[in-house]
Structure formats: C-alpha cells, structure tokens
Short mmCIF file of C-alpha atoms and ligand atoms in Angstrom, two decimals:
data_model
loop_
_atom_site.label_atom_id
_atom_site.label_comp_id
_atom_site.label_asym_id
_atom_site.label_seq_id
_atom_site.Cartn_x
_atom_site.Cartn_y
_atom_site.Cartn_z
CA MET A 275 -1.01 29.08 43.45
CA ARG A 276 2.11 29.03 41.35
CA ARG A 277 2.20 26.57 38.51
CA LYS A 278 5.19 24.13 38.83
CA LEU A 279 8.06 24.28 36.32
CA VAL A 280 10.52 21.56 35.49
CA VAL A 281 13.63 22.38 33.50
CA ALA A 282 15.88 20.09 31.62
CA ASN A 283 19.54 21.28 31.74
CA TRP A 284 21.37 19.23 29.00
CA LYS A 285 24.58 20.94 29.93
CA MET A 286 27.35 20.05 27.20
CA HIS A 287 25.66 16.75 26.17
CA GLY A 288 24.07 15.71 22.88
CA ASN A 289 24.42 15.80 19.17
CA LEU A 290 22.05 16.29 16.22
CA ALA A 291 21.17 12.66 16.18
CA SER A 292 20.88 11.80 19.81
CA ASN A 293 19.10 15.03 20.38
CA LYS A 294 16.39 13.88 17.79
CA GLU A 295 15.88 10.77 19.64
CA LEU A 296 15.71 12.35 23.11
CA LEU A 297 13.37 15.24 21.82
CA SER A 298 11.08 12.74 20.18
CA ALA A 299 10.79 10.82 23.45
CA TYR A 300 10.32 14.08 25.37
CA ILE A 301 7.30 14.83 22.88
CA GLU A 302 5.88 11.43 23.33
CA LYS A 303 6.05 11.26 27.12
CA LEU A 304 5.75 14.89 28.27
CA THR A 305 3.12 16.65 26.17
CA SER A 306 0.21 14.83 27.79
CA ILE A 307 1.34 16.37 31.27
CA THR A 308 -0.72 19.45 31.20
CA THR A 309 -0.62 20.49 34.82
CA ILE A 310 3.06 21.74 34.80
CA ASP A 311 5.45 23.74 32.39
CA VAL A 312 8.20 21.81 30.87
CA VAL A 313 11.40 23.58 29.53
CA VAL A 314 14.59 22.10 27.96
CA CYS A 315 17.77 24.14 27.99
CA VAL A 316 20.24 22.96 25.33
CA PRO A 317 23.73 24.12 23.97
CA TYR A 318 23.45 27.00 21.58
CA PRO A 319 24.11 25.20 18.35
CA TYR A 320 20.97 23.04 18.91
CA LEU A 321 18.49 25.94 19.56
CA SER A 322 17.36 25.72 15.81
CA GLN A 323 16.87 21.95 16.19
CA VAL A 324 14.72 22.34 19.35
CA GLN A 325 12.78 25.15 17.87
CA ALA A 326 12.05 22.98 14.79
CA MET A 327 10.95 19.99 16.88
CA LEU A 328 9.19 21.75 19.73
CA GLN A 329 7.60 24.67 18.24
CA ASN A 330 3.99 23.32 17.97
CA THR A 331 4.27 21.51 21.36
CA SER A 332 3.70 22.43 24.97
CA ILE A 333 7.38 22.10 25.70
CA ALA A 334 9.37 25.38 25.85
CA TRP A 335 13.16 25.70 25.22
CA GLY A 336 15.91 27.78 26.67
CA ALA A 337 19.60 28.57 26.64
CA GLN A 338 22.13 27.86 29.21
CA ASN A 339 23.86 31.36 29.33
CA LEU A 340 23.85 34.71 27.42
CA SER A 341 25.92 37.74 27.12
CA LYS A 342 25.68 40.70 29.71
CA ASP A 343 25.85 43.00 26.72
CA ALA A 344 23.16 43.74 24.07
CA VAL A 345 25.53 43.91 20.89
CA GLY A 346 29.06 44.67 19.88
CA ALA A 347 32.61 43.27 19.68
CA PHE A 348 32.31 40.46 22.09
CA THR A 349 33.89 37.39 20.46
CA GLY A 350 32.18 34.12 21.24
CA GLU A 351 29.22 35.63 23.07
CA VAL A 352 25.58 35.31 22.34
CA SER A 353 23.06 38.09 22.95
CA ALA A 354 19.45 38.03 24.29
CA SER A 355 18.04 39.16 20.92
CA MET A 356 19.89 36.29 19.09
CA LEU A 357 18.15 33.86 21.51
CA LYS A 358 14.94 35.41 20.77
CA ASP A 359 15.46 34.75 17.10
CA PHE A 360 15.28 30.97 17.93
CA GLY A 361 12.21 31.20 19.89
CA VAL A 362 13.95 31.01 23.24
CA SER A 363 11.79 31.92 26.41
CA TYR A 364 14.16 30.92 29.20
CA VAL A 365 17.72 31.23 30.08
CA ILE A 366 19.85 29.87 32.86
CA ILE A 367 22.04 32.37 34.49
CA GLY A 368 24.93 32.01 36.84
CA HIS A 369 25.11 28.22 36.94
CA SER A 370 27.76 27.19 39.53
CA GLU A 371 29.64 25.25 36.72
CA ARG A 372 30.20 28.54 34.73
CA ALA A 373 30.45 30.76 37.86
CA THR A 374 33.46 28.94 38.94
CA ALA A 375 35.03 27.66 35.66
CA TYR A 376 34.62 31.10 33.99
CA CYS A 377 35.02 33.45 37.02
CA GLU A 378 31.60 34.97 36.55
CA SER A 379 31.24 37.75 39.28
CA ASP A 380 27.90 38.38 40.95
CA GLU A 381 27.94 41.86 39.16
CA ASN A 382 28.20 40.14 35.75
CA ILE A 383 25.33 37.78 36.74
CA ALA A 384 23.29 40.61 37.66
CA MET A 385 23.92 42.18 34.26
CA LYS A 386 22.89 38.99 32.42
CA PHE A 387 19.74 38.77 34.61
CA MET A 388 18.67 42.24 33.55
CA GLN A 389 19.63 41.52 29.74
CA ALA A 390 17.26 38.52 29.78
CA LYS A 391 14.49 40.57 31.64
CA THR A 392 14.57 43.48 29.36
CA HIS A 393 14.37 41.20 26.30
CA GLY A 394 11.33 39.35 27.61
CA LEU A 395 13.29 36.27 28.49
CA THR A 396 12.56 34.42 31.76
CA PRO A 397 15.77 34.17 33.68
CA ILE A 398 16.50 31.05 35.72
CA LEU A 399 19.01 32.52 38.29
CA CYS A 400 21.12 29.78 39.82
CA VAL A 401 22.27 30.26 43.49
CA GLY A 402 23.71 27.89 46.04
CA GLU A 403 26.43 27.37 48.50
CA THR A 404 29.58 24.93 48.71
CA LEU A 405 29.74 22.27 51.13
CA ILE A 406 32.35 24.11 53.21
CA GLU A 407 29.99 27.18 53.31
CA ARG A 408 27.16 24.70 54.52
CA GLU A 409 29.26 23.13 57.21
CA ALA A 410 30.21 26.50 58.40
CA GLY A 411 26.61 27.30 58.64
CA VAL A 412 26.91 30.46 56.42
CA MET A 413 24.77 29.08 53.52
CA GLN A 414 22.03 31.72 53.93
CA MET A 415 24.60 34.40 54.12
CA VAL A 416 26.16 33.17 50.80
CA VAL A 417 22.90 32.82 48.89
CA GLY A 418 21.52 36.17 50.39
CA LYS A 419 24.69 38.01 48.94
CA GLN A 420 24.09 36.33 45.47
CA LEU A 421 20.62 37.88 45.44
CA ASP A 422 21.49 41.21 47.07
CA THR A 423 23.61 42.21 44.04
CA ILE A 424 20.58 42.05 41.96
CA ILE A 425 18.18 43.55 44.64
CA ASN A 426 20.45 46.31 45.39
CA THR A 427 21.19 47.33 41.68
CA TYR A 428 17.75 46.91 40.10
CA GLY A 429 15.32 46.48 42.98
CA ALA A 430 13.42 43.27 44.19
CA SER A 431 10.62 43.87 41.64
CA VAL A 432 12.81 42.36 39.00
CA PHE A 433 12.23 39.06 40.54
CA GLY A 434 8.43 39.26 39.57
CA ASP A 435 7.69 36.37 37.31
CA ALA A 436 11.44 35.44 37.21
CA VAL A 437 12.81 31.91 38.57
CA VAL A 438 15.60 31.37 40.87
CA SER A 439 16.96 27.87 41.13
CA TYR A 440 18.52 26.83 44.58
CA GLU A 441 21.42 24.59 43.56
CA PRO A 442 23.50 23.65 46.47
CA ILE A 443 27.11 23.00 44.80
CA TRP A 444 27.62 19.89 46.84
CA ALA A 445 24.42 18.22 45.48
CA ILE A 446 25.15 18.78 41.71
CA GLY A 447 26.04 15.80 39.98
CA THR A 448 27.02 13.92 43.24
CA GLY A 449 23.79 11.87 43.85
CA LEU A 450 23.61 13.61 47.06
CA ALA A 451 20.42 15.78 46.92
CA ALA A 452 19.33 18.15 49.52
CA SER A 453 16.68 16.91 51.73
CA ALA A 454 13.40 18.47 51.31
CA GLU A 455 13.75 20.20 54.78
CA GLN A 456 17.02 21.58 53.73
CA ALA A 457 15.59 22.82 50.52
CA GLN A 458 12.45 24.14 52.07
CA SER A 459 14.40 26.31 54.53
CA MET A 460 16.56 27.91 51.85
CA HIS A 461 13.51 28.48 49.52
CA GLU A 462 11.64 30.12 52.40
CA PHE A 463 14.66 32.29 52.85
CA ILE A 464 15.00 33.25 49.35
CA ARG A 465 11.13 34.13 49.14
CA GLY A 466 11.23 35.97 52.37
CA LYS A 467 14.43 37.99 51.12
CA VAL A 468 12.40 39.15 48.05
CA ALA A 469 9.16 39.56 50.10
CA ALA A 470 10.85 41.99 52.43
CA GLN A 471 11.09 44.42 49.54
CA ASP A 472 8.24 43.32 47.29
CA LYS A 473 5.61 40.96 48.19
CA VAL A 474 3.82 40.73 44.90
CA ALA A 475 7.19 39.87 43.18
CA ALA A 476 7.94 37.18 45.90
CA ASN A 477 4.64 35.56 45.39
CA SER A 478 5.06 35.21 41.62
CA LEU A 479 8.79 34.19 41.82
CA LYS A 480 9.23 30.61 41.15
CA ILE A 481 11.88 28.73 43.17
CA LEU A 482 13.24 25.48 41.88
CA TYR A 483 15.48 23.16 43.40
CA GLY A 484 18.36 21.70 41.46
CA GLY A 485 21.07 18.97 42.44
CA SER A 486 20.88 15.16 41.78
CA VAL A 487 17.01 15.29 41.37
CA THR A 488 15.70 11.75 40.53
CA PRO A 489 12.17 10.41 39.90
CA ARG A 490 12.66 8.79 43.48
CA ASN A 491 13.51 11.93 45.52
CA ALA A 492 11.37 14.21 43.41
CA VAL A 493 8.17 12.82 45.08
CA GLN A 494 9.18 14.34 48.42
CA LEU A 495 10.83 17.52 47.03
CA MET A 496 8.12 18.50 44.73
CA VAL A 497 5.18 18.45 47.30
CA THR A 498 7.24 20.94 49.70
CA GLN A 499 5.52 24.26 49.98
CA ASP A 500 8.25 26.52 48.74
CA ILE A 501 9.55 24.29 45.97
CA ASP A 502 8.04 25.35 42.67
CA GLY A 503 9.80 22.82 40.49
CA GLY A 504 13.15 21.44 39.59
CA LEU A 505 16.10 22.21 37.45
CA ILE A 506 17.35 18.70 36.25
CA GLY A 507 20.72 17.70 35.00
CA ARG A 508 21.65 14.04 34.60
CA CYS A 509 18.04 12.61 34.77
CA SER A 510 16.94 14.96 32.05
CA LEU A 511 19.15 13.17 29.59
CA ASN A 512 16.91 10.13 29.98
CA ALA A 513 13.37 10.58 28.71
CA GLN A 514 11.76 8.16 31.11
CA GLU A 515 13.65 9.49 34.24
CA PHE A 516 12.67 13.02 33.41
CA GLU A 517 9.12 11.78 32.82
CA GLY A 518 9.11 10.45 36.32
CA ILE A 519 10.26 13.85 37.70
CA CYS A 520 7.60 15.79 35.82
CA LEU A 521 5.03 13.42 36.91
CA ALA A 522 6.07 13.86 40.42
CA ALA A 523 5.59 17.62 39.90
CA GLY A 524 2.42 17.37 38.12
P1 13P B 605 22.23 17.02 38.25
O1 13P B 605 20.77 16.89 38.15
O2 13P B 605 23.10 16.18 37.39
O3 13P B 605 22.88 16.84 39.82
O4 13P B 605 22.63 18.63 37.95
C1 13P B 605 21.85 19.54 38.59
C2 13P B 605 22.21 20.93 37.78
O5 13P B 605 23.20 21.29 37.78
C3 13P B 605 21.09 21.40 37.07
O6 13P B 605 21.37 22.66 36.49
#
C-alpha cells in the first residue's frame, strides 16, 4: 500500500511575513495528520525560512525547480546540492508553467530528474496534456512521450521511489479539475508504462493528481485506486483549504 502524499506548490506567491503566518497555520492544522506525507514547495529565497520553521515537524519541504547541471558557470541556476544545504527533500520538475514559458525540453527535464535522483532528492515530475491534445484524443501519446525521454535515457528503474504528477494543463488554475475517471485512466496508463519495464519501480512510484484540486473534489479523487495524492496550487495558499485536502487524502 503506497502512503499518500499531498504537496503544496506555492508557485510565485508569498513574502516573509505571509509565509510565517501560513506556515504557522500549516503546523497547527497539519502536523496531527499522521496517515499521509505532507510537503510544501516554496520559491528559492524562502527555503531557509521553511527550514527554520518546519525542521522539527512532520512537514517536509521542497523546491519548484533545479538546475540540470551539478555545478559551474550557470548564472541564475540553483543546483541539487544547494537545495540539500537547505534540507530540501523534494523538487518539482517540468511543471507546465515552466516548460512552456521557459522552453524546457523533455531532454532538459530528464537531466533535472536525474540530478535530483543522484543527489537523494525525490523528483516530482509533472506531465500532462493541453486541452487541444485531449480533444484530439492523443493525451496518452503526449504523456507517454514525456515519460519515454526518461525511460529511454536512464531506464524505468529510476521511477522507483519517485513521484510523477499528472497535471492536465487545461485543469491548472482553471477551476476545472479532471474527473476521478479521467485521472484514474491516465494514472493507470502511467503506472502501466513503467510496469512494462520495471514492476518493482511501478509499484513504489507515487502518482499524484494536480489541477484545480479543492477540499470538495479531493474526496472523490483521493479514494481512486491509482491516485496516490495531490499537487496543490491555489488551495495550498489557504491553510484551511489545504487541511481539507490533506484530510480527504488521510
Ligand atoms: P491549481 O491547484 O491552482 O490548479 O494548480 C495546480 C498546479 O499547478 C500544482 O502544481
């Protein structure tokens, strides 16, 4: 039985004062939930703040990106070992908001995935299709290709103890979440694709759903067989709503 994982993605929100308030509310509301793992992914400058506030709690923290390179002359980049300095254990990779705006290729994303793995960070790899791709019925082909780049380069075993988050682009920030059936069907496809090459890795792989998750729709999504938790944007900025989602998963 895979333990459920709920991840807050604050995206580019917050400041020192509002983070302090939100993290205090997280500690108050979430640390008593012991049946799931909870992670909060914050902008780089606030990693030391979350480290200081969460280090003796059950809530882990993560970053929203990392460099594909280990070290060197890469202005503005942040390496896996730098994240480790701040107690980071998870890192979001290939979020569609980055992949489109900053032209991240599948090859770059695969390299970032391996940077995380080799430094002992758990990668949260985001995959998902656009609305046009879903309407054309090619969503599995699109998501399959996103996974293939990693599988073909490094082998399916790298998905062992990793996290994939299925985030249909049409569901992110739109209020239009995928139905439990739509999500289950894609999650099953993702697990099956990894299982075809490595059953052990596929079993330990956590597959999250992300895209307009609320405390209301979380109830149905989180009881679905291949949904191992959620990656939460907007509702993670409100401690009460985030608590509602964690309780639905717990
Ligand atoms: P929303 O929950 O705001 O739709 O964002 C989802 C997301 O992008 C999480 O990474």
